[in-house]
Short mmCIF file of C-alpha atoms and ligand atoms in Angstrom, two decimals:
data_model
loop_
_atom_site.label_atom_id
_atom_site.label_comp_id
_atom_site.label_asym_id
_atom_site.label_seq_id
_atom_site.Cartn_x
_atom_site.Cartn_y
_atom_site.Cartn_z
CA MET A 13 112.27 -88.64 58.66
CA ASN A 14 109.88 -87.10 61.58
CA ILE A 15 106.53 -88.37 61.33
CA LYS A 16 103.45 -86.64 62.94
CA VAL A 17 101.05 -89.23 64.30
CA THR A 18 97.72 -88.54 65.17
CA LEU A 19 95.81 -91.58 66.80
CA SER A 20 92.07 -92.50 65.94
CA SER A 21 89.94 -91.82 68.81
CA ASN A 22 87.20 -93.90 67.19
CA LYS A 23 88.68 -97.24 66.53
CA LYS A 24 86.54 -99.76 64.25
CA THR A 25 85.04 -103.24 65.44
CA LYS A 26 87.92 -105.87 64.21
CA PRO A 27 86.68 -108.72 62.08
CA SER A 28 86.06 -111.61 64.51
CA LYS A 29 88.51 -114.54 64.54
CA GLY A 30 87.91 -117.37 62.26
CA ILE A 31 85.72 -115.31 59.71
CA ASN A 32 87.06 -115.36 56.17
CA LEU A 33 89.17 -112.20 55.66
CA GLY A 34 89.15 -112.62 52.19
CA PHE A 35 91.82 -110.09 50.31
CA GLY A 36 91.83 -106.36 50.17
CA LYS A 37 88.24 -105.54 51.63
CA ILE A 38 88.67 -104.39 55.00
CA PHE A 39 91.05 -101.63 56.22
CA THR A 40 92.70 -100.90 59.37
CA ASP A 41 92.42 -97.72 61.63
CA HIS A 42 95.00 -95.70 60.30
CA MET A 43 96.85 -94.70 57.08
CA PHE A 44 100.08 -92.94 56.20
CA THR A 45 100.45 -90.16 53.68
CA MET A 46 103.33 -87.65 52.63
CA LYS A 47 103.03 -84.92 49.91
CA TYR A 48 105.55 -83.64 47.43
CA THR A 49 105.98 -80.17 46.29
CA ASP A 50 108.24 -79.08 43.20
CA GLY A 51 111.11 -77.17 45.04
CA ILE A 52 110.53 -78.64 48.43
CA GLY A 53 110.73 -82.30 47.79
CA TRP A 54 108.85 -84.98 49.98
CA HIS A 55 107.18 -83.19 52.82
CA ASP A 56 104.74 -83.61 55.89
CA PRO A 57 104.70 -87.35 56.90
CA GLU A 58 101.89 -88.56 58.67
CA ILE A 59 100.03 -91.27 60.09
CA LYS A 60 96.33 -90.26 60.83
CA PRO A 61 92.75 -92.02 61.02
CA TYR A 62 92.00 -93.64 57.79
CA GLN A 63 89.96 -91.44 55.87
CA THR A 64 89.04 -90.62 51.95
CA ILE A 65 91.24 -88.15 50.05
CA ASN A 66 89.80 -85.08 48.51
CA LEU A 67 90.81 -84.44 44.92
CA ASP A 68 90.10 -82.22 42.33
CA PRO A 69 88.47 -83.69 39.25
CA ALA A 70 91.11 -82.38 37.41
CA CYS A 71 93.94 -84.21 39.31
CA MET A 72 96.56 -85.88 36.84
CA VAL A 73 96.16 -89.05 37.92
CA PHE A 74 92.45 -89.22 36.98
CA HIS A 75 93.65 -88.50 33.19
CA TYR A 76 96.92 -89.75 32.65
CA ALA A 77 97.31 -92.50 35.01
CA GLN A 78 100.77 -90.90 36.28
CA GLU A 79 100.70 -93.23 39.66
CA VAL A 80 102.97 -96.28 40.89
CA PHE A 81 101.99 -99.05 43.60
CA GLU A 82 103.53 -101.81 45.83
CA GLY A 83 102.32 -104.90 47.62
CA LEU A 84 104.08 -106.39 50.84
CA LYS A 85 102.85 -108.45 53.94
CA ALA A 86 103.48 -108.03 57.58
CA TYR A 87 102.91 -111.36 59.46
CA ARG A 88 102.37 -112.52 62.95
CA GLY A 89 105.56 -114.51 63.72
CA GLU A 90 106.43 -116.80 66.64
CA GLY A 91 106.23 -115.23 69.99
CA ASN A 92 103.78 -112.73 68.84
CA LYS A 93 106.34 -110.89 66.61
CA THR A 94 105.29 -108.48 63.86
CA MET A 95 107.50 -109.60 60.69
CA LEU A 96 108.33 -107.82 57.51
CA PHE A 97 109.02 -110.03 54.69
CA ARG A 98 111.99 -108.07 52.44
CA PRO A 99 110.32 -104.46 52.77
CA GLU A 100 113.64 -102.82 51.21
CA ALA A 101 113.18 -104.87 47.95
CA ASN A 102 109.72 -103.17 47.53
CA ALA A 103 111.21 -99.84 48.43
CA LYS A 104 114.06 -100.51 45.98
CA ARG A 105 111.33 -101.43 43.25
CA MET A 106 108.83 -98.46 43.98
CA TYR A 107 112.04 -96.34 43.47
CA ASP A 108 112.58 -97.52 40.14
CA SER A 109 108.64 -97.54 38.92
CA CYS A 110 108.81 -93.72 39.79
CA LYS A 111 111.96 -93.16 37.85
CA ARG A 112 109.92 -94.63 34.60
CA LEU A 113 106.60 -92.85 35.55
CA CYS A 114 108.78 -89.73 35.88
CA ILE A 115 107.74 -89.70 39.69
CA PRO A 116 110.12 -88.12 42.26
CA PRO A 117 111.34 -91.39 44.14
CA VAL A 118 110.95 -92.07 47.75
CA GLU A 119 114.07 -92.55 49.69
CA ILE A 120 114.41 -96.39 50.54
CA GLU A 121 114.70 -95.83 54.27
CA ASP A 122 111.75 -93.19 53.85
CA PHE A 123 109.74 -95.90 52.75
CA CYS A 124 110.76 -98.47 55.07
CA GLN A 125 110.19 -96.36 57.94
CA ALA A 126 106.94 -95.39 56.77
CA VAL A 127 105.93 -98.74 56.44
CA GLU A 128 107.34 -99.91 59.95
CA GLU A 129 105.56 -97.27 61.94
CA LEU A 130 102.42 -97.83 60.43
CA VAL A 131 102.31 -101.47 60.78
CA LYS A 132 103.11 -100.85 64.51
CA VAL A 133 100.41 -98.38 65.30
CA ASP A 134 98.06 -100.89 63.45
CA ALA A 135 100.01 -104.01 64.90
CA ASP A 136 97.03 -105.48 66.32
CA TRP A 137 95.25 -105.69 63.46
CA ILE A 138 97.50 -108.54 62.07
CA PRO A 139 95.39 -111.80 62.03
CA GLU A 140 96.72 -114.71 63.52
CA GLU A 141 95.00 -117.59 61.39
CA ASP A 142 97.74 -120.14 59.29
CA GLY A 143 98.38 -118.37 56.25
CA SER A 144 96.78 -114.99 57.13
CA SER A 145 98.53 -111.48 57.16
CA LEU A 146 98.05 -107.82 57.10
CA TYR A 147 98.56 -106.83 53.63
CA ILE A 148 100.30 -103.60 53.14
CA ARG A 149 99.47 -101.18 49.90
CA PRO A 150 101.61 -98.24 49.28
CA PHE A 151 100.96 -95.91 46.19
CA ILE A 152 101.83 -92.67 44.68
CA ILE A 153 99.19 -90.83 42.61
CA ALA A 154 99.80 -87.40 40.85
CA THR A 155 97.93 -84.67 41.97
CA ASP A 156 98.27 -81.12 40.02
CA GLU A 157 94.93 -80.12 38.78
CA PHE A 158 95.89 -79.71 35.27
CA LEU A 159 94.77 -81.65 31.98
CA GLY A 160 98.28 -80.48 29.90
CA VAL A 161 100.21 -83.95 29.16
CA HIS A 162 103.29 -83.38 31.52
CA PRO A 163 104.87 -84.95 34.64
CA SER A 164 102.68 -83.33 37.64
CA LYS A 165 104.58 -80.98 40.02
CA THR A 166 102.85 -82.17 43.31
CA TYR A 167 102.32 -85.86 44.36
CA LEU A 168 100.57 -88.01 47.45
CA PHE A 169 102.47 -91.07 48.78
CA VAL A 170 99.43 -93.05 50.75
CA ILE A 171 100.17 -96.18 52.66
CA ILE A 172 96.94 -98.46 53.45
CA LEU A 173 96.82 -101.69 55.39
CA SER A 174 94.31 -104.95 54.65
CA PRO A 175 94.24 -107.92 56.74
CA SER A 176 94.02 -110.92 54.47
CA GLY A 177 93.14 -114.22 54.95
CA SER A 178 95.04 -117.24 53.71
CA TYR A 179 95.22 -117.08 49.76
CA TYR A 180 93.86 -121.14 49.84
CA LYS A 181 90.99 -122.27 51.92
CA ASN A 182 92.14 -125.78 51.89
CA GLY A 183 96.01 -125.84 51.26
CA LEU A 184 97.50 -125.02 47.80
CA GLU A 185 95.09 -125.53 44.90
CA PRO A 186 96.26 -125.97 41.27
CA VAL A 187 94.88 -123.24 38.96
CA ASN A 188 93.91 -123.65 35.33
CA ILE A 189 95.61 -120.81 32.75
CA TRP A 190 95.01 -119.78 29.36
CA ILE A 191 97.81 -118.58 27.30
CA GLU A 192 96.74 -115.70 25.36
CA ASP A 193 98.01 -115.07 22.02
CA SER A 194 96.49 -112.09 20.76
CA TYR A 195 96.28 -109.50 23.40
CA VAL A 196 99.51 -108.52 25.00
CA ARG A 197 100.13 -106.64 28.74
CA ALA A 198 103.15 -105.07 28.03
CA ILE A 199 106.26 -104.55 25.63
CA ARG A 200 110.04 -103.73 25.97
CA GLY A 201 110.51 -100.26 26.44
CA GLY A 202 107.01 -99.67 27.74
CA ILE A 203 105.98 -99.60 31.51
CA GLY A 204 105.71 -103.86 31.93
CA PHE A 205 108.62 -103.66 34.38
CA ALA A 206 107.19 -101.06 36.72
CA LYS A 207 104.49 -101.78 39.17
CA THR A 208 101.46 -99.09 37.85
CA GLY A 209 98.08 -98.97 37.50
CA GLY A 210 98.17 -99.08 33.46
CA ASN A 211 99.31 -102.52 33.19
CA TYR A 212 96.71 -103.84 34.92
CA ALA A 213 94.43 -101.68 32.89
CA ALA A 214 95.90 -103.40 29.91
CA SER A 215 95.43 -106.67 31.16
CA LEU A 216 91.78 -106.86 32.19
CA ILE A 217 90.46 -107.89 28.87
CA GLY A 218 92.82 -110.90 28.62
CA GLN A 219 91.67 -111.56 32.28
CA GLN A 220 87.75 -111.34 31.30
CA LYS A 221 88.40 -113.42 28.31
CA ALA A 222 90.16 -116.31 30.10
CA GLU A 223 87.63 -116.49 33.11
CA LYS A 224 84.95 -116.66 30.77
CA GLU A 225 86.33 -119.82 29.12
CA GLY A 226 86.63 -121.17 32.93
CA TYR A 227 90.61 -120.33 33.33
CA ALA A 228 91.44 -118.22 36.56
CA GLN A 229 94.25 -116.37 34.97
CA VAL A 230 96.17 -115.41 31.66
CA LEU A 231 99.59 -116.45 30.67
CA TRP A 232 100.79 -113.44 28.64
CA LEU A 233 103.49 -114.00 25.75
CA ASP A 234 105.93 -111.30 24.48
CA GLY A 235 104.56 -108.48 22.81
CA ILE A 236 106.51 -108.48 19.60
CA GLU A 237 106.35 -112.26 18.55
CA HIS A 238 103.60 -113.47 20.82
CA LYS A 239 106.08 -116.36 21.21
CA TYR A 240 108.03 -116.22 24.45
CA ILE A 241 106.48 -116.49 27.82
CA GLU A 242 106.35 -113.42 29.89
CA GLU A 243 104.46 -113.84 33.16
CA VAL A 244 100.90 -114.93 34.88
CA GLY A 245 98.30 -111.80 35.78
CA ALA A 246 99.82 -110.49 38.73
CA MET A 247 102.52 -113.32 39.46
CA ASN A 248 105.97 -114.67 37.72
CA ILE A 249 105.99 -118.13 36.12
CA PHE A 250 108.30 -121.04 36.65
CA PHE A 251 108.60 -124.11 34.76
CA LYS A 252 110.35 -127.73 35.93
CA ILE A 253 111.68 -129.55 33.04
CA ASN A 254 113.78 -132.51 33.30
CA GLY A 255 114.46 -131.11 37.00
CA THR A 256 115.43 -127.88 36.02
CA LEU A 257 113.48 -124.93 37.05
CA ILE A 258 113.02 -122.34 34.25
CA THR A 259 111.74 -118.74 34.71
CA PRO A 260 111.66 -116.31 31.77
CA GLU A 261 114.38 -113.65 32.30
CA LEU A 262 113.70 -110.12 33.20
CA ASN A 263 113.50 -108.14 29.84
CA GLY A 264 112.23 -105.08 30.58
CA SER A 265 108.39 -105.97 30.18
CA ILE A 266 108.20 -108.45 32.75
CA LEU A 267 107.40 -107.43 36.76
CA PRO A 268 110.74 -108.55 38.58
CA GLY A 269 108.47 -110.10 41.32
CA ILE A 270 110.22 -110.26 44.80
CA THR A 271 108.67 -113.95 45.32
CA ARG A 272 110.14 -114.51 42.07
CA ASP A 273 113.53 -113.46 43.15
CA THR A 274 113.15 -115.31 46.74
CA ILE A 275 112.39 -118.71 44.80
CA ILE A 276 115.35 -118.41 42.52
CA LYS A 277 117.75 -117.90 45.59
CA LEU A 278 115.89 -120.82 47.95
CA ALA A 279 115.79 -123.17 45.34
CA ARG A 280 119.43 -123.03 44.57
CA CYS A 281 120.22 -123.38 48.16
CA LEU A 282 117.97 -126.59 48.11
CA GLY A 283 120.38 -127.87 45.25
CA TYR A 284 118.01 -127.40 42.04
CA ARG A 285 119.38 -125.78 38.94
CA VAL A 286 117.82 -122.60 38.01
CA GLU A 287 117.64 -120.99 34.65
CA GLU A 288 116.51 -117.62 33.95
CA ARG A 289 116.25 -117.50 30.37
CA ARG A 290 114.06 -116.71 27.39
CA ILE A 291 111.56 -119.42 27.02
CA SER A 292 109.11 -119.77 24.00
CA VAL A 293 105.78 -121.11 24.74
CA GLU A 294 106.65 -124.06 21.70
CA GLU A 295 109.43 -125.29 24.29
CA ILE A 296 107.00 -125.91 26.83
CA ILE A 297 104.39 -127.51 24.57
CA GLY A 298 106.99 -129.89 23.25
CA ALA A 299 108.40 -130.80 26.70
CA CYS A 300 104.93 -131.32 27.78
CA LYS A 301 104.39 -133.57 24.93
CA ARG A 302 107.26 -135.63 25.58
CA GLY A 303 106.38 -135.85 29.44
CA GLU A 304 109.51 -133.66 30.32
CA LEU A 305 107.43 -131.16 31.62
CA GLU A 306 107.08 -131.80 35.55
CA GLU A 307 105.44 -128.61 36.95
CA ILE A 308 104.31 -125.44 36.51
CA PHE A 309 103.88 -122.85 39.46
CA GLY A 310 103.28 -119.09 39.57
CA THR A 311 104.75 -116.88 42.14
CA GLY A 312 103.75 -113.63 43.88
CA THR A 313 103.41 -112.14 47.25
CA ALA A 314 99.61 -112.95 47.43
CA ALA A 315 99.13 -116.67 46.85
CA VAL A 316 103.11 -117.12 47.52
CA ILE A 317 103.23 -120.05 45.26
CA SER A 318 100.55 -121.07 42.80
CA PRO A 319 100.67 -124.63 40.92
CA VAL A 320 99.38 -124.63 37.86
CA GLY A 321 97.13 -127.77 36.60
CA LYS A 322 96.04 -127.28 33.35
CA ILE A 323 97.28 -124.75 30.48
CA ARG A 324 95.42 -124.05 27.35
CA TYR A 325 97.25 -122.76 24.01
CA LYS A 326 95.32 -122.32 20.72
CA GLU A 327 92.22 -124.73 21.22
CA GLU A 328 94.58 -127.44 23.04
CA ASN A 329 94.66 -128.36 26.88
CA PHE A 330 97.56 -129.66 28.51
CA ILE A 331 97.07 -131.38 32.06
CA ILE A 332 100.53 -130.82 34.30
CA ASN A 333 101.40 -133.38 36.43
CA ASN A 334 98.14 -134.95 36.88
CA HIS A 335 96.50 -131.62 37.90
CA GLU A 336 98.62 -132.29 41.79
CA ILE A 337 100.33 -130.05 43.32
CA GLY A 338 104.33 -130.81 42.23
CA GLU A 339 106.54 -131.53 45.06
CA VAL A 340 108.88 -128.70 44.26
CA SER A 341 105.86 -126.16 44.57
CA GLN A 342 104.92 -127.58 48.02
CA LYS A 343 108.53 -127.52 49.24
CA LEU A 344 109.17 -123.88 48.20
CA PHE A 345 105.85 -122.87 49.12
CA ASP A 346 106.29 -124.63 53.18
CA LEU A 347 109.86 -123.18 53.24
CA ILE A 348 108.84 -119.30 52.13
CA SER A 349 105.51 -119.63 54.50
CA ASP A 350 107.90 -120.90 57.58
CA ILE A 351 110.52 -118.26 56.80
CA GLN A 352 107.95 -115.47 56.74
CA HIS A 353 106.23 -116.62 59.88
CA GLY A 354 109.57 -117.09 61.72
CA ARG A 355 109.03 -120.88 62.15
CA VAL A 356 112.71 -121.75 60.75
CA LYS A 357 115.90 -119.80 60.97
CA ASP A 358 116.16 -116.78 58.60
CA GLU A 359 119.82 -117.47 56.83
CA TRP A 360 118.88 -115.45 54.02
CA GLY A 361 118.01 -112.01 56.12
CA PHE A 362 115.12 -111.49 54.43
CA THR A 363 112.75 -110.98 57.44
CA LYS A 364 112.76 -107.89 59.62
CA SER A 365 111.05 -108.43 62.90
CA ILE A 366 109.65 -104.62 64.24
C1 PLP B 410 103.41 -107.62 41.67
C2 PLP B 410 103.60 -108.24 40.74
C3 PLP B 410 104.07 -109.47 40.52
C4 PLP B 410 104.40 -110.00 41.81
O1 PLP B 410 105.94 -109.62 42.57
P1 PLP B 410 105.86 -110.14 43.87
O2 PLP B 410 107.03 -108.78 44.48
O3 PLP B 410 106.66 -111.25 43.84
O4 PLP B 410 104.66 -109.78 44.65
C5 PLP B 410 104.25 -110.28 39.35
N1 PLP B 410 103.71 -109.47 38.39
C6 PLP B 410 102.80 -108.68 38.38
C7 PLP B 410 102.30 -107.80 36.98
C8 PLP B 410 102.92 -107.53 39.52
O5 PLP B 410 102.27 -106.45 39.41
#
């Protein structure tokens, strides 16, 4: 892919060191765009100054939500290196999401090249503070100006970058989660496994309900029987019961998290038994009542690992591990963070220095 590069002549002022960057609020000087036209394929890859996108109000994405997105991070590694974490896994997942949403997929190599070249252009935006990173948001939208319900014949692939602060201001903090037993996020056969906006639109009402009750996140149950654990908001979930880590198997309605996959591999390397299987909410509550539920944690790119301190199910609250960070949660968080920043040898080939 031959990417045309136009550099900004009007660079923004970077946030000063030590300021809390938050998440997804500040954007860098450049963006990547590439167009798709039926009969031509993906064409005109470009890196150019960050700017608004001009779209006709009839554009299909506004009406029928034909879109996919990704989320990954670049880190400032040891020796000032720029490091990406498993970018080809994000490329592969976007390829699969595209297939489900009838969007012509972007080739894995082209996705990786676009991410790498854009991050290199804006590399001086990668924050240096411990735990901070440059969040990378690739997305594809349907751009046909047409109100008929049909896959679009034209698309726009965009990548934007956002320097983000540490998810935790004071180290890992356990969160409280609400087990939702009426609303559902996704069902098997639907679009749950694809990273697409529609899943988030469906989840907002449950999230709002949980927040109103004082819970940070929703734990979703399966859409058919409302019985089996699926995932939390924008994270996958792990339970440690009698020393074994258990996470729901990928069943088509759960998002296949790259952090989830990384945790499974690393936990097995550390000697833990890890099971991917169907797990009911009753099994969790039962283990909790018998004192066998030792830890719960969520996994995702934003927080890496998010320990759970309390769960609520049908009017009842259960405190997990004294509302403290579990030993395994902490160990895995430290190991992944060290790999991402190049502080330990990456024996798994997860990181890519660019
Ligand atoms: C992105 C996402 C995750 C986490 O995936 P990672 O690749 O680990 O960041 C989990 N659940 C949902 C719904 C997501 O969109």
